Coordinates of N, CA and C and ligand atoms in Angstrom, one line a residue:
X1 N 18.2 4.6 -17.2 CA 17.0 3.8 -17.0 C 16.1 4.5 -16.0
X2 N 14.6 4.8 -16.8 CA 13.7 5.5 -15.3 C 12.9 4.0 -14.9
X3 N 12.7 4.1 -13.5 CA 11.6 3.0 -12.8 C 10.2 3.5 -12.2
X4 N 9.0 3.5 -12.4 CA 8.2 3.8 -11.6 C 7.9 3.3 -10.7
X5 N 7.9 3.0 -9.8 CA 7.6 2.4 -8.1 C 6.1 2.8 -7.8
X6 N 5.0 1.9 -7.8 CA 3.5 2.2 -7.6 C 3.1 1.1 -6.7
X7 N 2.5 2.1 -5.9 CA 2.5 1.3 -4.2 C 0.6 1.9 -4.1
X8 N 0.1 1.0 -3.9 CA -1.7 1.2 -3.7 C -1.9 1.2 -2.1
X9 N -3.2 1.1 -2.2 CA -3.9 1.6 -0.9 C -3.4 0.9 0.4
X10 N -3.6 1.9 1.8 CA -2.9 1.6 3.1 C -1.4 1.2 3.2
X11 N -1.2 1.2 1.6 CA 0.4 1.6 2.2 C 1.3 2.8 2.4
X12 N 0.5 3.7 2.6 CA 0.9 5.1 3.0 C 1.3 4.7 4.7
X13 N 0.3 3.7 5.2 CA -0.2 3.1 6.3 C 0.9 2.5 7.4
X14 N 1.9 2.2 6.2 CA 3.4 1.2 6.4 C 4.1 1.8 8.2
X15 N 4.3 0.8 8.9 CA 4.7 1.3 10.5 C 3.8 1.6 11.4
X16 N 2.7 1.6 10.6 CA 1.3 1.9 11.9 C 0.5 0.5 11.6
X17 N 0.3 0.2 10.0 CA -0.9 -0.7 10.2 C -0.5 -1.8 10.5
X18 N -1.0 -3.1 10.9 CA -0.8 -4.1 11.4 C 0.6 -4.6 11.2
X19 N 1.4 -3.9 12.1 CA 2.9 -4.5 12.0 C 3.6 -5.4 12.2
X20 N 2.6 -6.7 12.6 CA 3.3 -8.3 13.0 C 2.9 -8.6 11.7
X21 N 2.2 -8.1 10.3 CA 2.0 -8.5 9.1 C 3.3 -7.9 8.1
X22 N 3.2 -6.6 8.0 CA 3.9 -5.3 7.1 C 5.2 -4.8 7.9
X23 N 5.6 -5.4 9.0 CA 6.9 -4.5 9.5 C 6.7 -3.3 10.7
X24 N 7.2 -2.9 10.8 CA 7.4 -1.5 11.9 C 8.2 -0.3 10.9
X25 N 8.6 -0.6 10.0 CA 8.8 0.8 9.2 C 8.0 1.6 8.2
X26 N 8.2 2.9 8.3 CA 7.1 3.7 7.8 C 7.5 3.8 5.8
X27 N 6.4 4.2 5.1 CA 6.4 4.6 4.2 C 7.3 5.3 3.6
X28 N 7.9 6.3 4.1 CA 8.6 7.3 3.9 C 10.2 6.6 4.0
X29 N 9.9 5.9 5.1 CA 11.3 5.0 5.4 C 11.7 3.8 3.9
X30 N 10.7 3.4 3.5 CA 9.9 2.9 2.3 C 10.9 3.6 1.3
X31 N 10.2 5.0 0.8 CA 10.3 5.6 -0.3 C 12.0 6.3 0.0
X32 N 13.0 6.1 1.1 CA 14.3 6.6 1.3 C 14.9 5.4 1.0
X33 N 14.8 4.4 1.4 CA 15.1 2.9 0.9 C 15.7 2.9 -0.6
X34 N 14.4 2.7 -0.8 CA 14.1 3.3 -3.0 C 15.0 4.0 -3.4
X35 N 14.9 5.2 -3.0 CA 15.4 6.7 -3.7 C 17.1 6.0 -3.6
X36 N 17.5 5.7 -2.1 CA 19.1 5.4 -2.1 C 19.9 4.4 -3.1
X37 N 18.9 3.5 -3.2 CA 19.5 2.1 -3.8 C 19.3 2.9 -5.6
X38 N 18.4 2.9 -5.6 CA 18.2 3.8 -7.1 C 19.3 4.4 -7.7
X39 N 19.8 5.4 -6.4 CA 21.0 6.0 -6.7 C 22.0 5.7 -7.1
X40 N 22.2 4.9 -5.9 CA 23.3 4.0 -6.0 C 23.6 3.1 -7.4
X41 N 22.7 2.6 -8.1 CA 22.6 1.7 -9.2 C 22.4 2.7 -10.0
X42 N 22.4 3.8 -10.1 CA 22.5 5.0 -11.7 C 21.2 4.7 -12.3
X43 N 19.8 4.4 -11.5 CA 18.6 4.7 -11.8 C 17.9 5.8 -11.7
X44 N 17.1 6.1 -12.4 CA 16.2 7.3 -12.2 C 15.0 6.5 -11.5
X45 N 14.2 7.2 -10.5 CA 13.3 6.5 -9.8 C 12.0 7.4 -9.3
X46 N 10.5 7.0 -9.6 CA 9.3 7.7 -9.2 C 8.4 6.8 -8.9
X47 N 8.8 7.4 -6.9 CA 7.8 7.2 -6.2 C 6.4 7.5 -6.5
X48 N 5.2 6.3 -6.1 CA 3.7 7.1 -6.4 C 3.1 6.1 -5.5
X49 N 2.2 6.9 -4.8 CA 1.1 6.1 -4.0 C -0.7 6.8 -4.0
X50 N -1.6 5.6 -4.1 CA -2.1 6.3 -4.1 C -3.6 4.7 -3.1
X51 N -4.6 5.6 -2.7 CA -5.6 5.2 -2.1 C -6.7 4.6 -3.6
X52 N -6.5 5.3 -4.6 CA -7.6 5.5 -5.4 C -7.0 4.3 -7.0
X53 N -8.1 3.7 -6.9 CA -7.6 2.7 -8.7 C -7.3 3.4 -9.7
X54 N -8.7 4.7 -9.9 CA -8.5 5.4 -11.4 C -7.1 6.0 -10.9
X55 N -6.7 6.7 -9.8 CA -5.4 7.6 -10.1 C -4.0 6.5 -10.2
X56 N -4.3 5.3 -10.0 CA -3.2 4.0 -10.5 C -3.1 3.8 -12.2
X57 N -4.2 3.8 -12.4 CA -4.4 3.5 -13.9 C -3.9 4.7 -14.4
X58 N -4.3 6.1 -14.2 CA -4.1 7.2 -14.9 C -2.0 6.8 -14.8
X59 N -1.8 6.8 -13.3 CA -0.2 7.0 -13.2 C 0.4 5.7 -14.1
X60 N -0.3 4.9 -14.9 CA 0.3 3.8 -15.5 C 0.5 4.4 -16.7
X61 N -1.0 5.2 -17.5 CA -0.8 5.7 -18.4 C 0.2 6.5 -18.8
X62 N 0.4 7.4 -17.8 CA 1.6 8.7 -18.0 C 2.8 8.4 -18.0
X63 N 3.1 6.9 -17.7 CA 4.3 6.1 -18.0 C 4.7 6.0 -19.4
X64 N 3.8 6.0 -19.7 CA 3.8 5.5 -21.4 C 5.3 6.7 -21.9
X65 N 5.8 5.6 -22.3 CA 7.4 6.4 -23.4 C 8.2 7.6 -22.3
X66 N 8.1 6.8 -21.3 CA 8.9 7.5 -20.0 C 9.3 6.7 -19.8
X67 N 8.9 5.8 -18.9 CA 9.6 4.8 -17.7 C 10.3 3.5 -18.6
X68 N 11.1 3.0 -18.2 CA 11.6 1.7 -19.2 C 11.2 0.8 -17.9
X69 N 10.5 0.9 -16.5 CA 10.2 -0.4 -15.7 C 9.1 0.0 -15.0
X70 N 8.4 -1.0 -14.2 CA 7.3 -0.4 -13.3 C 7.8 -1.6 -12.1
X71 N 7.7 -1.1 -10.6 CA 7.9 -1.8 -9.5 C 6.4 -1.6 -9.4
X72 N 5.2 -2.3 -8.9 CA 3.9 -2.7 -8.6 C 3.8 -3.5 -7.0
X73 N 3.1 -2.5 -6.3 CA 2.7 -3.4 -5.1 C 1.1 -2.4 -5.2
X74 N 0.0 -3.2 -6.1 CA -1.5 -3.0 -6.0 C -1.9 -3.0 -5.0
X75 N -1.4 -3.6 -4.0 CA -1.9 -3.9 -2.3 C -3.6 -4.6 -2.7
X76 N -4.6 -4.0 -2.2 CA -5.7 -4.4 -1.8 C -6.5 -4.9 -3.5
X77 N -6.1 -4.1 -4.6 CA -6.1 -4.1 -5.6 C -5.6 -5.2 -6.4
X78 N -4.5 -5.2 -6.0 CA -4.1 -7.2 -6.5 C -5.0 -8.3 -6.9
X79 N -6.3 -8.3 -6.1 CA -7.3 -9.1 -5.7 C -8.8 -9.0 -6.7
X80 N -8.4 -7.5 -7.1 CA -9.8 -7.2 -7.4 C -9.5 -6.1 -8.9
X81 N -8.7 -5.9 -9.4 CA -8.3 -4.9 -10.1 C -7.7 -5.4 -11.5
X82 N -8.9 -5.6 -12.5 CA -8.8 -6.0 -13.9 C -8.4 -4.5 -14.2
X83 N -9.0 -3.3 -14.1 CA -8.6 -2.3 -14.5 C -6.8 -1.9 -14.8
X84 N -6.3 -2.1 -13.9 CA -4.8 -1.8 -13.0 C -4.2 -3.1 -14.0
X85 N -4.6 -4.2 -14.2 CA -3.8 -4.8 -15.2 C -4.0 -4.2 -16.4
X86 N -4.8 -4.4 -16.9 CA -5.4 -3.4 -18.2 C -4.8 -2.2 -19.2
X87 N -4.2 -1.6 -17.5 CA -3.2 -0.1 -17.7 C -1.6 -0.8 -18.0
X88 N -1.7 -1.9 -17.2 CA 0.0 -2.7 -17.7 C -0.1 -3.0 -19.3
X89 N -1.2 -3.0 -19.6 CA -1.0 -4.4 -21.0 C -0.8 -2.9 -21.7
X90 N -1.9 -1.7 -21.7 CA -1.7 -1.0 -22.5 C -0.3 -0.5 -22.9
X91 N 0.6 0.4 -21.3 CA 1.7 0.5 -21.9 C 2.4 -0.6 -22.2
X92 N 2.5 -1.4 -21.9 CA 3.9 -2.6 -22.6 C 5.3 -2.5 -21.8
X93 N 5.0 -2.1 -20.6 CA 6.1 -1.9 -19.9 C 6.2 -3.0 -18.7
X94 N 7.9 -3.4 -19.1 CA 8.1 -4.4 -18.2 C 8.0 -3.6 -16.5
X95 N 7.2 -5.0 -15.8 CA 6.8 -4.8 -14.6 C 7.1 -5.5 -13.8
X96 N 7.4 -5.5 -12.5 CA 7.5 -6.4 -11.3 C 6.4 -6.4 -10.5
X97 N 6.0 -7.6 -9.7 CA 4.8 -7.4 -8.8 C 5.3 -7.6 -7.4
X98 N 5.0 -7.0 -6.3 CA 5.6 -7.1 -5.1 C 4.6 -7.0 -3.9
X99 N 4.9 -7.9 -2.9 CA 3.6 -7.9 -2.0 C 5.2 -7.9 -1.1
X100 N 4.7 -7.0 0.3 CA 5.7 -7.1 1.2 C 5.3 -8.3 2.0
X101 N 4.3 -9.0 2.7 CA 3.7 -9.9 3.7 C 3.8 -11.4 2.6
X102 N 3.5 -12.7 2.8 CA 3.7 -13.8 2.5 C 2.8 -14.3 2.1
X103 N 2.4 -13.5 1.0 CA 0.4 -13.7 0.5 C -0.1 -15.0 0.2
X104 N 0.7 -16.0 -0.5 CA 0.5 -17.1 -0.7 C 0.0 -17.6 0.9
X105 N 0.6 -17.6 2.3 CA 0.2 -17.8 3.1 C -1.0 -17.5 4.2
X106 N -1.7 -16.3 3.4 CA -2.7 -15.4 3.8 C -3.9 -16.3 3.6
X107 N -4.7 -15.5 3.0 CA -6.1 -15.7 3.6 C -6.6 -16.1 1.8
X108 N -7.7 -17.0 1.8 CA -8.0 -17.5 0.3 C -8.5 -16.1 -0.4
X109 N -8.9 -15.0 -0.1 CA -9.3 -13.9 -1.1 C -7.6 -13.3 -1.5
X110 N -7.0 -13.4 -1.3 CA -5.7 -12.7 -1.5 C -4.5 -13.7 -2.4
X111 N -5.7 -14.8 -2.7 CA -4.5 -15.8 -3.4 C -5.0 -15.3 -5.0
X112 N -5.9 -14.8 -5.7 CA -5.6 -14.1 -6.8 C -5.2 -12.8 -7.1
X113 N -4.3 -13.2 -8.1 CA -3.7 -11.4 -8.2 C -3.7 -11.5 -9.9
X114 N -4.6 -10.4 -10.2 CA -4.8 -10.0 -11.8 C -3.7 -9.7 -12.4
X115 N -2.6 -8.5 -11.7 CA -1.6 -8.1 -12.3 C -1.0 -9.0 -12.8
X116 N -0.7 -10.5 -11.9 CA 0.3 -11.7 -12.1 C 0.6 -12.1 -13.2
X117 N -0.5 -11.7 -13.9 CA -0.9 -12.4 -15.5 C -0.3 -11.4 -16.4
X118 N 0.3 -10.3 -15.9 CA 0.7 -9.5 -17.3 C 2.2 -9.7 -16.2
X119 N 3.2 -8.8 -15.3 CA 4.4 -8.9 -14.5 C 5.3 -10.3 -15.2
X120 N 6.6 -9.6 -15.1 CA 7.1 -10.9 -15.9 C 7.6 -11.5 -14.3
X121 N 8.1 -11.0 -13.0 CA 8.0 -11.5 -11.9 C 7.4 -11.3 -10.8
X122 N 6.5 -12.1 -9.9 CA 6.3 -11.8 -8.3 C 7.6 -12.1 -7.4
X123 N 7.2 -10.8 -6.4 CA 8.5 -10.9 -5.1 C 7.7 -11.0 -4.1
X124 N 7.3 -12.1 -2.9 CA 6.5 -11.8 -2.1 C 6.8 -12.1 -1.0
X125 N 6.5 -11.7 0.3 CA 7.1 -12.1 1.2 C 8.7 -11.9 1.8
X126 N 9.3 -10.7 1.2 CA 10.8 -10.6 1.4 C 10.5 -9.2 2.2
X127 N 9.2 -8.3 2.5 CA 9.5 -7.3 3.4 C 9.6 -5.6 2.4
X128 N 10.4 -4.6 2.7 CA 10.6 -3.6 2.0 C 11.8 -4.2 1.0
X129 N 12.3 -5.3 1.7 CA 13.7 -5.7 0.2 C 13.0 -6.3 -0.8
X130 N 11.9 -6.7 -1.0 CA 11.4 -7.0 -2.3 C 11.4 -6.2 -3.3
X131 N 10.9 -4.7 -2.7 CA 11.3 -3.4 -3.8 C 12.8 -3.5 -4.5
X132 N 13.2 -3.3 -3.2 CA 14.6 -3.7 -3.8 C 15.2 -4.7 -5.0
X133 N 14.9 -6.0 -5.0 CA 14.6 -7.1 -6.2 C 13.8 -6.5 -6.9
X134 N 12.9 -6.1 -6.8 CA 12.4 -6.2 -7.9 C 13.1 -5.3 -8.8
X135 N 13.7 -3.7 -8.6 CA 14.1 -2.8 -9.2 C 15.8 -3.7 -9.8
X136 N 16.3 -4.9 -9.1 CA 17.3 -5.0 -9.6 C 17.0 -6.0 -10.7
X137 N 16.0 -6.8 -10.9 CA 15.3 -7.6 -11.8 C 14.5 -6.7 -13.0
X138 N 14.3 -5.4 -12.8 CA 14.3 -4.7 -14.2 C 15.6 -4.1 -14.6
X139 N 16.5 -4.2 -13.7 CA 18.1 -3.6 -14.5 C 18.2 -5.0 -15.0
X140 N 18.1 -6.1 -15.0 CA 18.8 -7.0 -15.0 C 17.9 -7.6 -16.2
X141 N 16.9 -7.2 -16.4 CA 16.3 -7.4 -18.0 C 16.5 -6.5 -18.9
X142 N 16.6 -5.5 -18.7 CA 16.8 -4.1 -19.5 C 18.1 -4.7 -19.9
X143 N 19.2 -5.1 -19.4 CA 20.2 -5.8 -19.5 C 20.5 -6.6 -20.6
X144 N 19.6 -7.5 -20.7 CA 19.5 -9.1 -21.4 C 20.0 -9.7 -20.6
X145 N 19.8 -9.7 -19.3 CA 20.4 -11.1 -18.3 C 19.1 -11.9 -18.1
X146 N 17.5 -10.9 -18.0 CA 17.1 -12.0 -17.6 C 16.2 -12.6 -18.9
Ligands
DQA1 C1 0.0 -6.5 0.1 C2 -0.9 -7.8 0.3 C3 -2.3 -7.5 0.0 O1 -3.1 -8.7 0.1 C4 -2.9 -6.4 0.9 O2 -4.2 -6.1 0.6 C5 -2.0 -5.2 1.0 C6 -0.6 -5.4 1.0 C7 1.4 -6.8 0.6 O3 2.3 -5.9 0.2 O4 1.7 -7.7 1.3 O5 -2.5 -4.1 1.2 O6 0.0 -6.2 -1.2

């Protein structure tokens, strides 16, 4: 099974930016997280981050008849990004949606999220272990469990 893991803007940022929101660990700490548990569960796994919508959309496309899952944290894009769903519907690949902070408890601009509507689950609010769920909730459909 491959997973793509797509992490959007300022979360390169992870351990510096506002860390009574996001945590005190870094991106990279982030993406060793991933890589290990991946392993561990006999996944193939590709990290991608990016600042920019079109290069989200492009990395959805190039999924196409690769990836059997997509882990999704749009970050800022959640909010505002019909495109970025658009690139889900095209490929047809099961997706998870993941916010690390407790977004439902945030602020009223961050309570719509476009992708929601195509993701068969949101993880929110569990920190860098939501990655985690989420990638074990595409083994576990790839499966027929869920
Ligand atoms: C976020 C929540 C978004 O509202 C915010 O813009 C982010 C990160 C999260 O992971 O909690 O950049 O997606």
């Amino acid at each position: 099974m491959k997973i793509l893991v797509i992490n959007g803007p300022n979360i390169n940022m992870l351990g510096v930016r506002e860390p009574e929101i996001y945590g005190d660990k870094s991106y990279k700490a982030l993406t060793e997280k991933i890589k290990c548990y991946a392993k561990a569960k006999g996944v193939k796994v590709k990290l991608f981050q990016s600042n920019y919508e079109g290069d989200i959309v492009t990395e959805i496309q190039r999924a196409l008849n690769i990836f059997d899952g997509i882990v999704i944290n749009p970050a800022a894009y959640t909010h505002t990004s019909v495109a970025i769903l658009d690139a889900l519907k095209s490929v047809n690949i099961p997706a998870v949606e993941v916010h690390i902070s407790d977004v439902p408890a945030r602020e009223e601009f961050r309570q719509i999220s476009y992708v929601k509507q195509y993701c068969f689950k949101t993880i929110t609010g569990h920190g860098l272990e939501g990655y985690i769920e989420a990638i074990d909730s595409l083994i576990e459909r790839a499966e027929g469990k869920v």
